[in-house]
Coordinates of C-alpha atoms and ligand atoms in Angstrom, one line a residue:
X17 CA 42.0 -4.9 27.2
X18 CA 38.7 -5.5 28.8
X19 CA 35.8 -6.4 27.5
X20 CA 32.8 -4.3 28.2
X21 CA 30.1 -6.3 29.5
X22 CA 26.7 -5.5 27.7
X23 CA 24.2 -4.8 30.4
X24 CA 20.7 -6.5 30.5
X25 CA 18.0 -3.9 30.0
X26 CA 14.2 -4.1 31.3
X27 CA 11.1 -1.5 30.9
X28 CA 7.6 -1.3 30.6
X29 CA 6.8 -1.1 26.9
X30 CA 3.3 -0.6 26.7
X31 CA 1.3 3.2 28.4
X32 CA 1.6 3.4 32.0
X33 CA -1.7 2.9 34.2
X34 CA -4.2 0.5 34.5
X35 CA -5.0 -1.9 31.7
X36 CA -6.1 -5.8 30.5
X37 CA -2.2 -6.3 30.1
X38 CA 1.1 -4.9 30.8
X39 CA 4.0 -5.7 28.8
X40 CA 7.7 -5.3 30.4
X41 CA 10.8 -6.0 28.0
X42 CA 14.1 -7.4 28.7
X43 CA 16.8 -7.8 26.5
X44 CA 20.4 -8.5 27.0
X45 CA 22.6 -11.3 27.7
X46 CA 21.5 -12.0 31.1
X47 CA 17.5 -12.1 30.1
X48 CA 17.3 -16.2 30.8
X49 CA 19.6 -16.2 33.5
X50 CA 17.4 -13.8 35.4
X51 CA 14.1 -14.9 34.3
X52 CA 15.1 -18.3 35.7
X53 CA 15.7 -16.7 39.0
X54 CA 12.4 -14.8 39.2
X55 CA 10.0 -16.5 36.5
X56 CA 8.5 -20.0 37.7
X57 CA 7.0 -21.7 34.7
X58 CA 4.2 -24.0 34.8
X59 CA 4.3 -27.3 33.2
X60 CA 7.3 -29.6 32.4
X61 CA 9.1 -27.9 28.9
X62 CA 12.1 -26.6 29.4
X63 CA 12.8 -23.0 29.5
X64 CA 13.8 -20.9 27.1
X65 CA 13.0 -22.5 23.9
X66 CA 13.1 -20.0 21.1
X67 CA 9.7 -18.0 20.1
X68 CA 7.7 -19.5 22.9
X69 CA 5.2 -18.5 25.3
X70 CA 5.0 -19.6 29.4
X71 CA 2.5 -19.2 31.7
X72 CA 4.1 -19.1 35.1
X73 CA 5.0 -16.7 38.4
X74 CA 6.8 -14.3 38.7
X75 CA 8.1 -14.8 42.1
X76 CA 10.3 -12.3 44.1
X77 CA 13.1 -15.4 45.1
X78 CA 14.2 -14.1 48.5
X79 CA 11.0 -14.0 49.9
X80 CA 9.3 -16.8 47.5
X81 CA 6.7 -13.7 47.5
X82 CA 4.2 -13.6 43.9
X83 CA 4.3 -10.4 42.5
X84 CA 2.3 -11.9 39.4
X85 CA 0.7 -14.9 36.7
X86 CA 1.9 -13.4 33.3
X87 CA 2.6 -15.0 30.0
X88 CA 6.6 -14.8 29.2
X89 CA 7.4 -15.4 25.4
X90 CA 11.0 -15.9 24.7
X91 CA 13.1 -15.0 22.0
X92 CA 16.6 -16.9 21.7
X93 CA 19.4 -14.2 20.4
X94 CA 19.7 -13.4 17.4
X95 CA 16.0 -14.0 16.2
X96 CA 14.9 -11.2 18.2
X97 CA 13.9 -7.7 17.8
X98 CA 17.3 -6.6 19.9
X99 CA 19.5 -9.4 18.3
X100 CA 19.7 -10.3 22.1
X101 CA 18.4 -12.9 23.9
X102 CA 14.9 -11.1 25.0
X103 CA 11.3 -11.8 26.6
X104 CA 8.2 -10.0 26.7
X105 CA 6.6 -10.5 30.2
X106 CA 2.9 -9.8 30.0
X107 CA 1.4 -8.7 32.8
X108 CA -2.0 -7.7 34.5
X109 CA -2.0 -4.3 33.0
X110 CA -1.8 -2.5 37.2
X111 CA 0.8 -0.2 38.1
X112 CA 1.8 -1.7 41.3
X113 CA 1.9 -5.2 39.7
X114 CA 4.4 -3.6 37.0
X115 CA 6.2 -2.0 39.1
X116 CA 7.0 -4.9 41.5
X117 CA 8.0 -6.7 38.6
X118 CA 10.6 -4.0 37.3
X119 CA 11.8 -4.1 40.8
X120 CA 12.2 -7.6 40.9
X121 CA 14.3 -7.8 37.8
X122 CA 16.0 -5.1 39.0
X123 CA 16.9 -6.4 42.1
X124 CA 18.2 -9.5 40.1
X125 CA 20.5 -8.4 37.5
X126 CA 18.6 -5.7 34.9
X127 CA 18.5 -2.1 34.6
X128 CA 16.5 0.3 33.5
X129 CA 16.4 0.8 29.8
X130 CA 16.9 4.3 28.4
X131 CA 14.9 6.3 25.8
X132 CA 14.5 3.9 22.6
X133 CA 18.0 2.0 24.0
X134 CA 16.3 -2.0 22.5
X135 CA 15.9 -0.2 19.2
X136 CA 19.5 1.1 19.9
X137 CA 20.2 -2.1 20.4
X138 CA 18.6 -3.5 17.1
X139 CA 20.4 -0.9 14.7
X140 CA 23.7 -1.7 17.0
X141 CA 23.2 -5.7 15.6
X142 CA 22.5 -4.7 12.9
X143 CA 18.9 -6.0 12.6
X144 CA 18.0 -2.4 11.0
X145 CA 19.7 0.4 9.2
X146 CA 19.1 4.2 10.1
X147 CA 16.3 4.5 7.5
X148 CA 14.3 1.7 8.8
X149 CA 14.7 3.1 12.4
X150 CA 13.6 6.6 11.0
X151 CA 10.5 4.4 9.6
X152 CA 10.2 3.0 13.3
X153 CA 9.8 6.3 14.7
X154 CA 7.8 8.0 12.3
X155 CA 5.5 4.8 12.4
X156 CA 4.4 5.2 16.5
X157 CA 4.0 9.4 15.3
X158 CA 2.4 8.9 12.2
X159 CA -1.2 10.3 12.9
X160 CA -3.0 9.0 9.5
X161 CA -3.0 5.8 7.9
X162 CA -1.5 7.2 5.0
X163 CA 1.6 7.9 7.2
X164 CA 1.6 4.4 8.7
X165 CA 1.6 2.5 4.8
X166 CA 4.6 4.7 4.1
X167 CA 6.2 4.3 7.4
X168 CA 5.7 0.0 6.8
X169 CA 6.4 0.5 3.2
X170 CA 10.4 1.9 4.8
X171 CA 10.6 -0.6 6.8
X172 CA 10.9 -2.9 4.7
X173 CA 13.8 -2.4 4.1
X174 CA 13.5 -1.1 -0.2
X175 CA 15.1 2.1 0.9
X176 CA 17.8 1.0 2.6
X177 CA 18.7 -1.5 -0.2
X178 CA 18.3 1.6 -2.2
X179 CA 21.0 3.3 -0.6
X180 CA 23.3 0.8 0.6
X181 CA 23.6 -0.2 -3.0
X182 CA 24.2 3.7 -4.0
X183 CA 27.1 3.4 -1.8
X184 CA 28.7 0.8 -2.8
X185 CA 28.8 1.5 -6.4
X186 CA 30.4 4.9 -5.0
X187 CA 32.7 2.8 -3.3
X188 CA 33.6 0.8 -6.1
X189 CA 34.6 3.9 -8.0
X190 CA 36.7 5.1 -5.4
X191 CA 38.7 1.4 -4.4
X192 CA 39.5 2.1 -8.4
X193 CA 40.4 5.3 -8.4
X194 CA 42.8 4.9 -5.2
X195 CA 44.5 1.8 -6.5
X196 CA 45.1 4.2 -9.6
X197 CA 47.1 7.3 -7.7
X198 CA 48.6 4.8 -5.3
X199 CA 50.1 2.4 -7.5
X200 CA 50.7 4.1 -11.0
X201 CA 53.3 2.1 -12.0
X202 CA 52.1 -1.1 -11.2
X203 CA 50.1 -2.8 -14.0
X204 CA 46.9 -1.6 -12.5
X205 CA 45.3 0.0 -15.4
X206 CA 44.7 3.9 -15.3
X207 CA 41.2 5.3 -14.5
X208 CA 39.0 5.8 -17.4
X209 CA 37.9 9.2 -16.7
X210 CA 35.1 9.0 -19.5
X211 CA 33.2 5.5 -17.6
X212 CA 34.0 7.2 -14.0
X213 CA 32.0 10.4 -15.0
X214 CA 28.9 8.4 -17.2
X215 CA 28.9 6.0 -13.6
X216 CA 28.7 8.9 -11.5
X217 CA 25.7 10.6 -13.8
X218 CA 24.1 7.6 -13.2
X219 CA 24.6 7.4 -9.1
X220 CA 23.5 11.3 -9.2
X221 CA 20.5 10.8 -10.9
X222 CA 19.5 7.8 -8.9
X223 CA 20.0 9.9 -5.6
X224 CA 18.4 12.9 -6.8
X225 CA 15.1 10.9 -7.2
X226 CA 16.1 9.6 -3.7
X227 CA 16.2 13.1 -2.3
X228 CA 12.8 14.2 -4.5
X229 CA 11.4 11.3 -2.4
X230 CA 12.1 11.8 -0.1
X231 CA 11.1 15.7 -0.1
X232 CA 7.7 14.1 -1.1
X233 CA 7.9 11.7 2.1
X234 CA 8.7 14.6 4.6
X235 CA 5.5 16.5 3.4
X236 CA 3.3 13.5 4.1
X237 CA 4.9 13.2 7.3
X238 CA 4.4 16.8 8.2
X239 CA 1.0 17.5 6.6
X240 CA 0.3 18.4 3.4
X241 CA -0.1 22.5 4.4
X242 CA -3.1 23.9 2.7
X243 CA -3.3 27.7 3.2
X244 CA -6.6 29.9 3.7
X245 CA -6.6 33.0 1.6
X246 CA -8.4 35.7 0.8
X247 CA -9.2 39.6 1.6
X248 CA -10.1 40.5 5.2
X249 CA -13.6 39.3 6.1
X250 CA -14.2 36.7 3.2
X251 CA -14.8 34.2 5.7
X252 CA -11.1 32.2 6.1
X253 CA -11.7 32.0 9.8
X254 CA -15.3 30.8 10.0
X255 CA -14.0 28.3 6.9
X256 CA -11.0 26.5 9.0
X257 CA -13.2 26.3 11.9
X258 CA -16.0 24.4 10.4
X259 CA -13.4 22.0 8.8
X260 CA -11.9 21.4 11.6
X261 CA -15.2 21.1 13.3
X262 CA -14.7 23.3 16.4
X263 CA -14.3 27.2 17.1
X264 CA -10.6 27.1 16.9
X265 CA -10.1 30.9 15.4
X266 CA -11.6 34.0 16.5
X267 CA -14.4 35.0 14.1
X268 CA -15.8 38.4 14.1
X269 CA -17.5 41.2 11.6
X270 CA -14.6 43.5 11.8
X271 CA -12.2 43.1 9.0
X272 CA -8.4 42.0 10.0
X273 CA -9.7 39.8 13.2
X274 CA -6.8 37.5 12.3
X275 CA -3.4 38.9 12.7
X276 CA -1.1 36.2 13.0
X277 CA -1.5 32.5 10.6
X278 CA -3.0 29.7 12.8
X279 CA -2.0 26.0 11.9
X280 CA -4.3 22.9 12.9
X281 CA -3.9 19.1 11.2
X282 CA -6.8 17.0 10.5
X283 CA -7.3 14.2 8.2
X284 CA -9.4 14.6 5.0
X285 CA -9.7 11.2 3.4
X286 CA -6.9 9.2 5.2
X287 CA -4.8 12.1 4.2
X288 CA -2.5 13.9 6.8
X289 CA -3.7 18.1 5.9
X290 CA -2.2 21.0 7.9
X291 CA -4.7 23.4 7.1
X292 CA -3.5 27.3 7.5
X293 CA -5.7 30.3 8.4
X294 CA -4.4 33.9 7.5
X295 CA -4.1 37.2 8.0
X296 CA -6.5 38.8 5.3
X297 CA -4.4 40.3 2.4
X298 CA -5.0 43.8 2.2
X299 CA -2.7 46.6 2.0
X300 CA -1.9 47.0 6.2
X301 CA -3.0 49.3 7.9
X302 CA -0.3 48.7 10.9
X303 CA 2.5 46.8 11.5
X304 CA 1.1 44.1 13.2
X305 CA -1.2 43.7 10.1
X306 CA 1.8 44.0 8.0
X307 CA 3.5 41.4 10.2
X308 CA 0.7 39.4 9.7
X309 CA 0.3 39.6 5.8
X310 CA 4.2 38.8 5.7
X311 CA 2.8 35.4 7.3
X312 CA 0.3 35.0 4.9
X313 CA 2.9 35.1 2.4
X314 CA 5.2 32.5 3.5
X315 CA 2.1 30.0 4.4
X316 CA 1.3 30.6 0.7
X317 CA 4.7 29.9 -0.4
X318 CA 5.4 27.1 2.0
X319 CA 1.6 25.2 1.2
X320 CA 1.4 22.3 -0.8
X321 CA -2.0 24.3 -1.8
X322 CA -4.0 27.1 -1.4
X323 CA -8.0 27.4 -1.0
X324 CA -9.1 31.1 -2.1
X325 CA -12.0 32.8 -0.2
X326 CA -14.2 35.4 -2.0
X327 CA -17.3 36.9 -0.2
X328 CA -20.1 36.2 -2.6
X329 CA -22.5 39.0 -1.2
X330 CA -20.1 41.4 -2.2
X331 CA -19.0 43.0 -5.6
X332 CA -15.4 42.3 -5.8
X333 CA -13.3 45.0 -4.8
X334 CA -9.3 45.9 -6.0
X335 CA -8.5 44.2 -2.9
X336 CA -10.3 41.0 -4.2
X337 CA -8.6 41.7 -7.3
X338 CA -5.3 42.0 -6.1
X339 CA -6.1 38.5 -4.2
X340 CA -6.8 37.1 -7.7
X341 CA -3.7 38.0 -9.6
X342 CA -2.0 36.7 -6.5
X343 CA -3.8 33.1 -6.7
X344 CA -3.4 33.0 -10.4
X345 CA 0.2 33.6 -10.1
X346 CA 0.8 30.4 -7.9
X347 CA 2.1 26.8 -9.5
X348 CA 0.5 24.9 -7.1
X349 CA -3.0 23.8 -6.8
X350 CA -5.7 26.5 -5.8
X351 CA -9.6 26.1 -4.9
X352 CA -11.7 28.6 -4.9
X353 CA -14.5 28.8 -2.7
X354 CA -17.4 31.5 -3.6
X355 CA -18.7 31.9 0.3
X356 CA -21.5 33.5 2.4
X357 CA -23.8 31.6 -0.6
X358 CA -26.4 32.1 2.2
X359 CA -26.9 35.6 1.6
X360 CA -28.0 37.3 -2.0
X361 CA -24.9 36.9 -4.0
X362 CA -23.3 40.1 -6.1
X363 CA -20.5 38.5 -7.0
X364 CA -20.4 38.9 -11.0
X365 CA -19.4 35.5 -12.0
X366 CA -17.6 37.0 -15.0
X367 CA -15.1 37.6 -11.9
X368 CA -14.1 34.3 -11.4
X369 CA -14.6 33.0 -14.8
X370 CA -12.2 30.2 -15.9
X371 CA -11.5 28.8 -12.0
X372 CA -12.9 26.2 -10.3
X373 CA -15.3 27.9 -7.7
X374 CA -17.2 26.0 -5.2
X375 CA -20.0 27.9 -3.8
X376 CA -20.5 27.6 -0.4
X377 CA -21.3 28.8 2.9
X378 CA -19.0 28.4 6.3
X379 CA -21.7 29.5 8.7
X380 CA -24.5 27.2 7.0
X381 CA -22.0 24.7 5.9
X382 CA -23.2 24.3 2.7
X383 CA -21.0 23.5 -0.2
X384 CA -18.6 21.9 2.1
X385 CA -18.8 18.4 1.4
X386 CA -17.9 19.4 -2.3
X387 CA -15.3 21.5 -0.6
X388 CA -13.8 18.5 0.9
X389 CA -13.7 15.6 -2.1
X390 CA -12.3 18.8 -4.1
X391 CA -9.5 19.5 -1.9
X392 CA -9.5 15.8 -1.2
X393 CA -8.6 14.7 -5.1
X394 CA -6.6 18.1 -5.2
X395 CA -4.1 16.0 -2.8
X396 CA -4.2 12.9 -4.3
X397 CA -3.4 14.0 -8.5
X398 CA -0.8 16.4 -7.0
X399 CA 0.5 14.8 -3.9
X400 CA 0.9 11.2 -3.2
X401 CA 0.6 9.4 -6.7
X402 CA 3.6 7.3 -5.8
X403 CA 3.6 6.6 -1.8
X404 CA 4.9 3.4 -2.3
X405 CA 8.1 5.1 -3.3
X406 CA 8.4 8.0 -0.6
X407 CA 11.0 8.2 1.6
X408 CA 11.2 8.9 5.5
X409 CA 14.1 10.7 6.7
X410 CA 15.2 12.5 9.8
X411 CA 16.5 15.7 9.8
X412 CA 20.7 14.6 9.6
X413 CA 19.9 11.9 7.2
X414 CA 18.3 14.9 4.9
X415 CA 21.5 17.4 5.9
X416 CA 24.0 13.9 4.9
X417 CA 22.2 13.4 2.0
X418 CA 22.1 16.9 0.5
X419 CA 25.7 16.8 1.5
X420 CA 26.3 13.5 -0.7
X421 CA 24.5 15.3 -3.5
X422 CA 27.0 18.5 -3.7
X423 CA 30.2 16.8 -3.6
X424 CA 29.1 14.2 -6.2
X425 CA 28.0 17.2 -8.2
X426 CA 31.4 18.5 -8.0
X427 CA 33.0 15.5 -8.9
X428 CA 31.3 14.5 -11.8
X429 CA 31.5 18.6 -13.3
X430 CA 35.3 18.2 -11.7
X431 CA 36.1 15.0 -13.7
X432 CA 38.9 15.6 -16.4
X433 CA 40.0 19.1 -14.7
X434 CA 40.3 18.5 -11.4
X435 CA 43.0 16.4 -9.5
X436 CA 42.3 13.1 -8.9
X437 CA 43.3 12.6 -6.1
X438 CA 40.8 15.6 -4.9
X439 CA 38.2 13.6 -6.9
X440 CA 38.7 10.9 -4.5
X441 CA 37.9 12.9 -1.3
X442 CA 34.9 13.9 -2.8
X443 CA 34.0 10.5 -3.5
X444 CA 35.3 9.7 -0.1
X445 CA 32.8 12.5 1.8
X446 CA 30.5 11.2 -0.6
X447 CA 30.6 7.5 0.8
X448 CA 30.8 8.7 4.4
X449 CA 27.3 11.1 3.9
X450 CA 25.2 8.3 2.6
X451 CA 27.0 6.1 5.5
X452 CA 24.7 8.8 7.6
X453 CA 22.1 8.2 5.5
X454 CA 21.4 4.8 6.2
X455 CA 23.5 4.8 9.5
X456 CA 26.6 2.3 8.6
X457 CA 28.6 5.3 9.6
X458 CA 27.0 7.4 11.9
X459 CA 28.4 9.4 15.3
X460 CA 27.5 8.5 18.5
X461 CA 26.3 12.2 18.8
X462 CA 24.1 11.7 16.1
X463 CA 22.3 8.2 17.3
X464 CA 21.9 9.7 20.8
X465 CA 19.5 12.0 19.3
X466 CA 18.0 9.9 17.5
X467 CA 17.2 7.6 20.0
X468 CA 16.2 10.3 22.7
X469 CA 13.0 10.4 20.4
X470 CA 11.8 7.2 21.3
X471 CA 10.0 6.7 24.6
X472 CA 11.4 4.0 27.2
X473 CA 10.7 0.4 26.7
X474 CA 10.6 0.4 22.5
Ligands
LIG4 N1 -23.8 35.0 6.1 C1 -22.6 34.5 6.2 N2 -21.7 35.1 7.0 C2 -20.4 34.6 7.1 C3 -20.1 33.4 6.4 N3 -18.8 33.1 6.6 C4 -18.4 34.0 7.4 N4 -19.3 34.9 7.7 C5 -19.3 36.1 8.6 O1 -18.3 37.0 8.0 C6 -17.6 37.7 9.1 C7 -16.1 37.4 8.9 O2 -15.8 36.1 9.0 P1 -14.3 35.5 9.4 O3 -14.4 34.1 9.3 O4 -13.9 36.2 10.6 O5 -13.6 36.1 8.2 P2 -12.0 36.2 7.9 O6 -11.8 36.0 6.4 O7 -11.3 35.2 8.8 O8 -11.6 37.6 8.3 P3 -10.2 38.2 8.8 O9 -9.7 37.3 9.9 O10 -10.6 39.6 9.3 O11 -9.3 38.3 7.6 C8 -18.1 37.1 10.4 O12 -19.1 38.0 10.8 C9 -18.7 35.8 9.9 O13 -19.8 35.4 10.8 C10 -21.1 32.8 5.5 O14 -20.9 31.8 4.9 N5 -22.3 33.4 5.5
LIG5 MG1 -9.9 35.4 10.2

């Protein structure tokens, strides 16, 4: 059989376009070989030494043409990010500089990296598991510097132990359990079906807190959705705008301007916040309005937490009352703002007796500030007590591990009436869904997705 010879990759890792410095990666067995063809360091120490930086030429070696002075560091395989032996060329940060370089070490030996193929090429050495690549990823997205502390927090590597340890208990269990059916009469003792189910109790309750996690994780990653409620013309529009500080929705006098929900992020104390303006709630009048309040209903039901709008120059109205039952109903967190506090207010405050109302005005912006802290601590009791415990998965990791969750279920319920032999292909499925968990035994299907999301050169 032959072996397959591991290609040496190279890309630009840093933006395209003009900068101080450009930085072009290559990894892969040939990296020193090639570099010695095209790279001319200066001074007398020999090349490569692990972890150290050159300043040299790259030189095109047919031509003895310079395409550049950069600074090479060197990494020996396996202390690098790849595992491979790998440098970083830094470049002047100039298209046409970059690349003649990439042509050069093309022309000598290297191809072009795909889409997130050195990280590939990290979790294929094994220098990180699926969850720390999932960190990776959501760590050059993340948009907040909440995001980035949990995205760091991943990738060190807690999770993974987390899970990798999960596993093999499960595995444990099941080596047991098969040595049981396979060799009954041997003097392998019998499976004691009592300590297999109190184990297994244990493992489920340690992964459900995983999977609560990691619930908790995903809504940091996505925004914590706060929805914008309240009866036509209470203000929701002109409110999301001046949060978001720009005339994103339509605002006008006429009641049921907004038909369809309208989502925008921003950040409201280093916190990641989708905010959601709706369709007013009102019984509707078409079906596009009815459409629209159907929205409404699901952003309610989908939001972390919901800010109530009330028009303070008004007397309330059924329709404002039939807002209220609705936001008193909810068991999530709800603010109340009292707005239009510009304009005489008729609003009894008998009304809203018993809430937490900020008064407050979206055209004159005034109550916002108390707005923001509100919604601001609002987040923070409710939301992210315990970031240093969230967890960051992708989208098959959350499918494998609600998998691993329902067939352990049905194990431990199944112990004493169900086959064992049965019990062990749950336990077996359950072993091979947290292997997709943390990646040890993931599909190439799966990591070519995965690594499609990464852009060329990381
Ligand atoms: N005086 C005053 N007018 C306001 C204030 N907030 C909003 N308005 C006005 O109230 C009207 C309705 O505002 P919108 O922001 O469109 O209200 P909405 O709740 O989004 O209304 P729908 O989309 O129809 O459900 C507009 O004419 C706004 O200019 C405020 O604080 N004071
Ligand atoms: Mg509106």
């Amino acid at each position: 059989m032959s072996k397959l010879k591991i290609d040496t990759i190279a890309a630009l890792s840093t933006p395209a376009g003009r900068a101080a410095i450009s930085l072009i990666r290559v990894s892969g067995p040939d990296t020193f070989e090639i570099l010695k063809k095209v790279f001319k360091p200066g001074g007398k120490r020999a090349f490569p030494l692990h972890y150290s930086a050159y300043f040299g030429n790259i030189i095109e070696p047919e031509t003895g043409y310079i395409a550049d002075q950069v600074i090479v560091n060197t990494y020996l395989s396996p202390k690098s990010y790849t595992g491979e032996d790998l440098a970083e060329i830094s470049t002047h940060g100039n298209p046409v500089i970059v690349s003649k370089v990439l042509s050069i070490l093309f022309k000598n030996g290297a191809r072009q990296a795909e889409k997130g193929e050195f990280t590939r090429r990290a979790f294929l050495n094994g220098k990180m598991d699926l969850l720390e690549v999932e960190a990776l990823s959501q760590l050059l997205y993340a948009s907040s510097t909440t995001q980035t502390r949990l995205a760091l927090n991943q990738l060190d590597g807690l999770p993974s132990k987390y899970i990798a340890k999960i596993r093999q208990e499960l595995l444990d269990q099941l080596v047991q359990l098969e040595a049981s059916l396979n060799f009954p009469e041997d003097s392998i003792e019998s499976i004691d079906e009592n300590a297999l189910k109190i184990k297994l109790q244990k493992i489920l309750s340690e992964l459900s807190l995983f999977a609560d996690n990691a619930r908790n994780g995903s809504m940091i990653s996505e925004g914590l959705k706060v929805a914008i409620v309240g009866k036509p013309n209470a203000g929701k529009s002109s409110l999301m705008n001046y949060l978001l500080g720009r005339d994103r929705a339509i605002v006008t006098n006429i009641p049921g301007t907004t038909r369809d929900t309208l989502e925008e992020s921003l950040i409201i104390d280093s916190l990641p916040v989708k905010l959601i303006d709706t369709a007013g709630l009102r019984k509707a009048e078409n079906d596009i309005e009815a459409i629209g309040i159907e929205r409404t209903e699901k952003a309610i039901e989908t939001s972390f937490a919901v800010i109530g709008v009330f028009d303070g120059s008004q007397t309330p109205d059924s329709e404002d009352m039939a807002v209220l039952q609705r936001l008193k109903s909810l068991e999530k967190p709800v603010l109340i703002v009292q707005n239009k506090s510009d304009l005489p207010q008729q609003l009894n405050p008998d009304f809203l007796a018993g809430l937490e109302v900020i008064k407050a005005s979206a055209l004159k912006g005034e109550g916002m500030s108390e707005l923001i802290s509100s919604l601001s601590k609002t987040l923070k009791v409710n939301g992210i007590s315990s970031l240093e415990e969230m967890v960051l998965l992708g989208a098959s990791q959350v499918n494998a591990l609600d998998k691993a969750l329902t067939v352990l279920k049905r194990a431990e319920e199944g112990i004493g009436n169900m086959y064992q032999d049965m019990l062990a292909i749950d336990l077996e499925e359950a072993v091979r869904e947290l292997g997709r968990v943390n990646g040890e035994t993931v599909d190439v299907n799966t990591l070519d997705i995965i690594f499609e999301r990464f852009c060329i050169g990381k």
